[in-house]
mmCIF file of C-alpha atoms in Angstrom:
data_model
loop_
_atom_site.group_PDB
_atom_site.id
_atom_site.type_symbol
_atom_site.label_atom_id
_atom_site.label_comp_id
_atom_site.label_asym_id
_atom_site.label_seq_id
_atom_site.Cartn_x
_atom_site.Cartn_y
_atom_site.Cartn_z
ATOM 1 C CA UNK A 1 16.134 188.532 69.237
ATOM 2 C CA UNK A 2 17.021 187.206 72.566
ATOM 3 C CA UNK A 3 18.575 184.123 71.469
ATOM 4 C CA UNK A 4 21.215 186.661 69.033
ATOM 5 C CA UNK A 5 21.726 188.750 71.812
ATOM 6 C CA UNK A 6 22.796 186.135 74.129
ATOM 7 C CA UNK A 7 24.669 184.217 71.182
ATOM 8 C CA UNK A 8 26.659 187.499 71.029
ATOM 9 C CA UNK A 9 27.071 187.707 74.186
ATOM 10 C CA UNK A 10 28.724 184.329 74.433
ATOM 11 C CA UNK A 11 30.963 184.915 71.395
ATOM 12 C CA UNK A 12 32.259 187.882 73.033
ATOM 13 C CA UNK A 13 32.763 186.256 76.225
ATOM 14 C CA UNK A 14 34.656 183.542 74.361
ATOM 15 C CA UNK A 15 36.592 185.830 72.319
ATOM 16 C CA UNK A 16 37.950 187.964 75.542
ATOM 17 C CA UNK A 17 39.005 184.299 77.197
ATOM 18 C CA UNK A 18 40.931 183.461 73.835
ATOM 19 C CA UNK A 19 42.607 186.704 73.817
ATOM 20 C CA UNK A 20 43.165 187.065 77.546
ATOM 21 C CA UNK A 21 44.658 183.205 77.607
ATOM 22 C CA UNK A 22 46.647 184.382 73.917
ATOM 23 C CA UNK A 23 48.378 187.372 76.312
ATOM 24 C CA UNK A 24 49.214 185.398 79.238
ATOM 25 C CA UNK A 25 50.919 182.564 76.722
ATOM 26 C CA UNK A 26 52.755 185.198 75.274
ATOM 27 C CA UNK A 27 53.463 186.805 78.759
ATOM 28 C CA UNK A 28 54.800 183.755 79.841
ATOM 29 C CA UNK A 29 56.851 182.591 76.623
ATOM 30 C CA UNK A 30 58.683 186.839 77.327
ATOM 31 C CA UNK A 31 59.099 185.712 80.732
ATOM 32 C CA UNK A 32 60.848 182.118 79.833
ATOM 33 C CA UNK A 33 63.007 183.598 77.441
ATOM 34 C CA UNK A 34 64.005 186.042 79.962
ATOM 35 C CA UNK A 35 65.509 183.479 82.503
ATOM 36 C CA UNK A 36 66.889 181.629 79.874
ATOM 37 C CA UNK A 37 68.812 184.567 79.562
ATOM 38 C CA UNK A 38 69.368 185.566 82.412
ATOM 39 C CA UNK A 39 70.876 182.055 83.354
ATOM 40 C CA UNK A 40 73.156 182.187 80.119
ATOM 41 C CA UNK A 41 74.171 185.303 81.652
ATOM 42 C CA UNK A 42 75.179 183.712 85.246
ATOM 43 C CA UNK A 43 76.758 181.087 83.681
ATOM 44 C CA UNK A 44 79.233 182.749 81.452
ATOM 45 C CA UNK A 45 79.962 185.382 84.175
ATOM 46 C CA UNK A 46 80.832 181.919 86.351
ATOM 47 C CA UNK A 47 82.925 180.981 83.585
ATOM 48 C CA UNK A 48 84.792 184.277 82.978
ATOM 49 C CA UNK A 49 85.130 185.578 86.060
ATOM 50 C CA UNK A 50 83.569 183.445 89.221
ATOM 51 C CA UNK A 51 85.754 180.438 88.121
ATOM 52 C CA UNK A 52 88.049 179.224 90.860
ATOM 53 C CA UNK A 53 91.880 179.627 90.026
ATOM 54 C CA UNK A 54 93.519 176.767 89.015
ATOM 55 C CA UNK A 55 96.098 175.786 92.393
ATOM 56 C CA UNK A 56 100.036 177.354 91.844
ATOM 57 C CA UNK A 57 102.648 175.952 90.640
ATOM 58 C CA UNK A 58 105.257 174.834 93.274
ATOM 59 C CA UNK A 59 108.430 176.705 93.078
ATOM 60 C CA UNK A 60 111.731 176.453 94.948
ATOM 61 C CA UNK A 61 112.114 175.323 99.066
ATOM 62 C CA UNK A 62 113.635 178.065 101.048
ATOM 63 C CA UNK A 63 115.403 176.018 103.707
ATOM 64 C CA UNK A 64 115.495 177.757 106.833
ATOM 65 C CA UNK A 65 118.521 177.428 109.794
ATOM 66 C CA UNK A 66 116.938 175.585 112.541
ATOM 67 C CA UNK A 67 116.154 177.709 115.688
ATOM 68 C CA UNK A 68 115.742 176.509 119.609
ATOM 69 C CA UNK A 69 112.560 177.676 120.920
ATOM 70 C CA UNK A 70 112.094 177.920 124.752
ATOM 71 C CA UNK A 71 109.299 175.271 126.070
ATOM 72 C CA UNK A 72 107.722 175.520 129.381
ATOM 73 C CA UNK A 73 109.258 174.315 132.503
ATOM 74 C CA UNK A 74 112.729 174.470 131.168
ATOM 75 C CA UNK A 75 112.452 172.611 127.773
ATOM 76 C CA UNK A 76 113.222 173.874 124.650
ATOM 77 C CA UNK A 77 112.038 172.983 120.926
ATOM 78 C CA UNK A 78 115.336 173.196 118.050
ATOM 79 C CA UNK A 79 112.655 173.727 114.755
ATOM 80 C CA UNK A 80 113.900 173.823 111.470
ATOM 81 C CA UNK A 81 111.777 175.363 108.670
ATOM 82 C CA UNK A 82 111.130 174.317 104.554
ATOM 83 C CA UNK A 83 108.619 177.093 103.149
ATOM 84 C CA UNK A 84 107.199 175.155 99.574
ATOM 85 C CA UNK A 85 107.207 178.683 97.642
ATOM 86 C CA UNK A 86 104.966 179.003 94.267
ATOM 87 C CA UNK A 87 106.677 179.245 91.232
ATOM 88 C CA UNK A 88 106.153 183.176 91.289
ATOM 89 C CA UNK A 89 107.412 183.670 94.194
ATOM 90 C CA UNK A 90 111.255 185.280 94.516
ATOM 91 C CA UNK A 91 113.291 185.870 97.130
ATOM 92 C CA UNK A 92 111.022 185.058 100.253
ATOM 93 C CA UNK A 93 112.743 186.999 103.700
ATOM 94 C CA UNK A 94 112.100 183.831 106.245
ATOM 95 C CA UNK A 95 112.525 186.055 109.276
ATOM 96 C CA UNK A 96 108.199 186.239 109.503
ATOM 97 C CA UNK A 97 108.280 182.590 109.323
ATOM 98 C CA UNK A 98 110.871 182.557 112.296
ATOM 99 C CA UNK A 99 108.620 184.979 113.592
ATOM 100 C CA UNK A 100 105.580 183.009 113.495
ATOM 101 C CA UNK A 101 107.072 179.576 114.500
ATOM 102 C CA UNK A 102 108.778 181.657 117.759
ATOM 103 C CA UNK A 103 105.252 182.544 118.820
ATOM 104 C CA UNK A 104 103.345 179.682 118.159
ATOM 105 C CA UNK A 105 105.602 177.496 119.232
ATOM 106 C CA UNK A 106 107.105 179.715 122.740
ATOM 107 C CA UNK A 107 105.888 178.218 126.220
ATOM 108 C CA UNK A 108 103.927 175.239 125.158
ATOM 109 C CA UNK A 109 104.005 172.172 127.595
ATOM 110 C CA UNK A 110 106.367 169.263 126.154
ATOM 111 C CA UNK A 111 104.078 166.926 126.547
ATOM 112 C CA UNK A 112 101.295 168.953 124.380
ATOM 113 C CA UNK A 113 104.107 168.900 121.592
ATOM 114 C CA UNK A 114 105.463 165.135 121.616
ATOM 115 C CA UNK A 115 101.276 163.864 120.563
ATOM 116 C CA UNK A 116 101.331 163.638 116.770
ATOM 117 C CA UNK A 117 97.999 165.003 116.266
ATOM 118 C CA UNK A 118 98.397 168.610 118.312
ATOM 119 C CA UNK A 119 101.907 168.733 116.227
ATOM 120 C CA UNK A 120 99.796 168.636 113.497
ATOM 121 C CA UNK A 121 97.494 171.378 114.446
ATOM 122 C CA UNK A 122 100.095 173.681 114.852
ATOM 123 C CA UNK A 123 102.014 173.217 111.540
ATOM 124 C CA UNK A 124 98.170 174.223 110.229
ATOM 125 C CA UNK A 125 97.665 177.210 112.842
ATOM 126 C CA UNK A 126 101.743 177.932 110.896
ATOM 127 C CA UNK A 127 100.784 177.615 107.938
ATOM 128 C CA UNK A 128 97.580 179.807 108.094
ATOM 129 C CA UNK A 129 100.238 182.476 109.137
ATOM 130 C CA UNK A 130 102.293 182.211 106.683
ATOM 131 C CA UNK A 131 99.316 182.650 104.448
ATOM 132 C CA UNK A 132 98.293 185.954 105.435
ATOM 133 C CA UNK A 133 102.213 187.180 106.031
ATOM 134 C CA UNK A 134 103.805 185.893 102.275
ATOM 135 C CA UNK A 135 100.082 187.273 100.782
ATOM 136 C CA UNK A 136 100.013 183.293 99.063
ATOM 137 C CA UNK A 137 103.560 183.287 97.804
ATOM 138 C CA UNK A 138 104.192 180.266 100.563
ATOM 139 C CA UNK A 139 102.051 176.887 99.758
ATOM 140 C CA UNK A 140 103.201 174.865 102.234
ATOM 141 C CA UNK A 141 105.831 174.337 105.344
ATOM 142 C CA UNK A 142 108.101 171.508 106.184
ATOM 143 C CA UNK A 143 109.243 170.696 109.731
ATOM 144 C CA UNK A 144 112.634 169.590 108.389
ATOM 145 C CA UNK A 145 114.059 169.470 112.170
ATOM 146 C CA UNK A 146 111.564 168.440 115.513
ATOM 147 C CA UNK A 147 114.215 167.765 118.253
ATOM 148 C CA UNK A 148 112.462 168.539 121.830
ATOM 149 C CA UNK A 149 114.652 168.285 125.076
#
């Protein structure tokens, strides 16, 4: 009577592991099919709406007049201006440009402006402004004078 006690016992034992190893496989199946859809999810909200907008169109140059700029020590900078507008841009006022070029450019050293490579870190420092003044409308600017004296 032992022995069918025990032998009970055992098949019990067994039956609670099959079950309890049955729940977690099913537990964990729920739980894979839950970041499967949760990364079908991310990805078409990427694709819809994360997805980085395609770069604008160029539009038109707006040609500025060229302006002097006073230099230190006497010097002075004449700077004329392109502004590369997008295509969806219209009718761009180029006084904040002016603006902008007048105070980047206003009481730097000659010498700092005749090296190639700080010219070219302040067309970029420029450019950044016209960024946040034309809200985008501007993609790039042309030096299309660069007479110092």
């Amino acid at each position: 009577m032992a022995t069918k006690t025990a032998e009970k016992a055992e098949t019990t034992e067994s039956t609670e592991s099959d079950e309890s190893v049955g729940r977690l496989k099913g537990i964990l199946k729920k739980a894979g099919i839950g970041v499967a859809v949760l990364a079908v999810i991310a990805g078409a909200a990427w694709w819809f709406v994360l997805k980085p907008a395609p770069p604008p169109e160029p539009g038109e140059i707006l040609k500025l007049d060229a302006i002097q700029i006073n230099l230190a020590e006497g010097h002075y900078l004449r700077l004329g201006l392109g502004l590369q507008m997008t295509s969806t841009a219209h009718e761009l006022d180029g006084s904040k440009a002016l603006d902008a070029a007048i105070d980047l450019f206003s009481g730097r050293e000659l010498e700092y402006l005749q090296q190639n490579v700080r010219r070219a870190e302040l067309k970029e420092k420029l450019m950044h402004r016209l960024e946040e003044s034309y809200h985008g409308d501007v993609m790039e600017v042309y030096f299309t004078e660069f007479v110092t004296q």
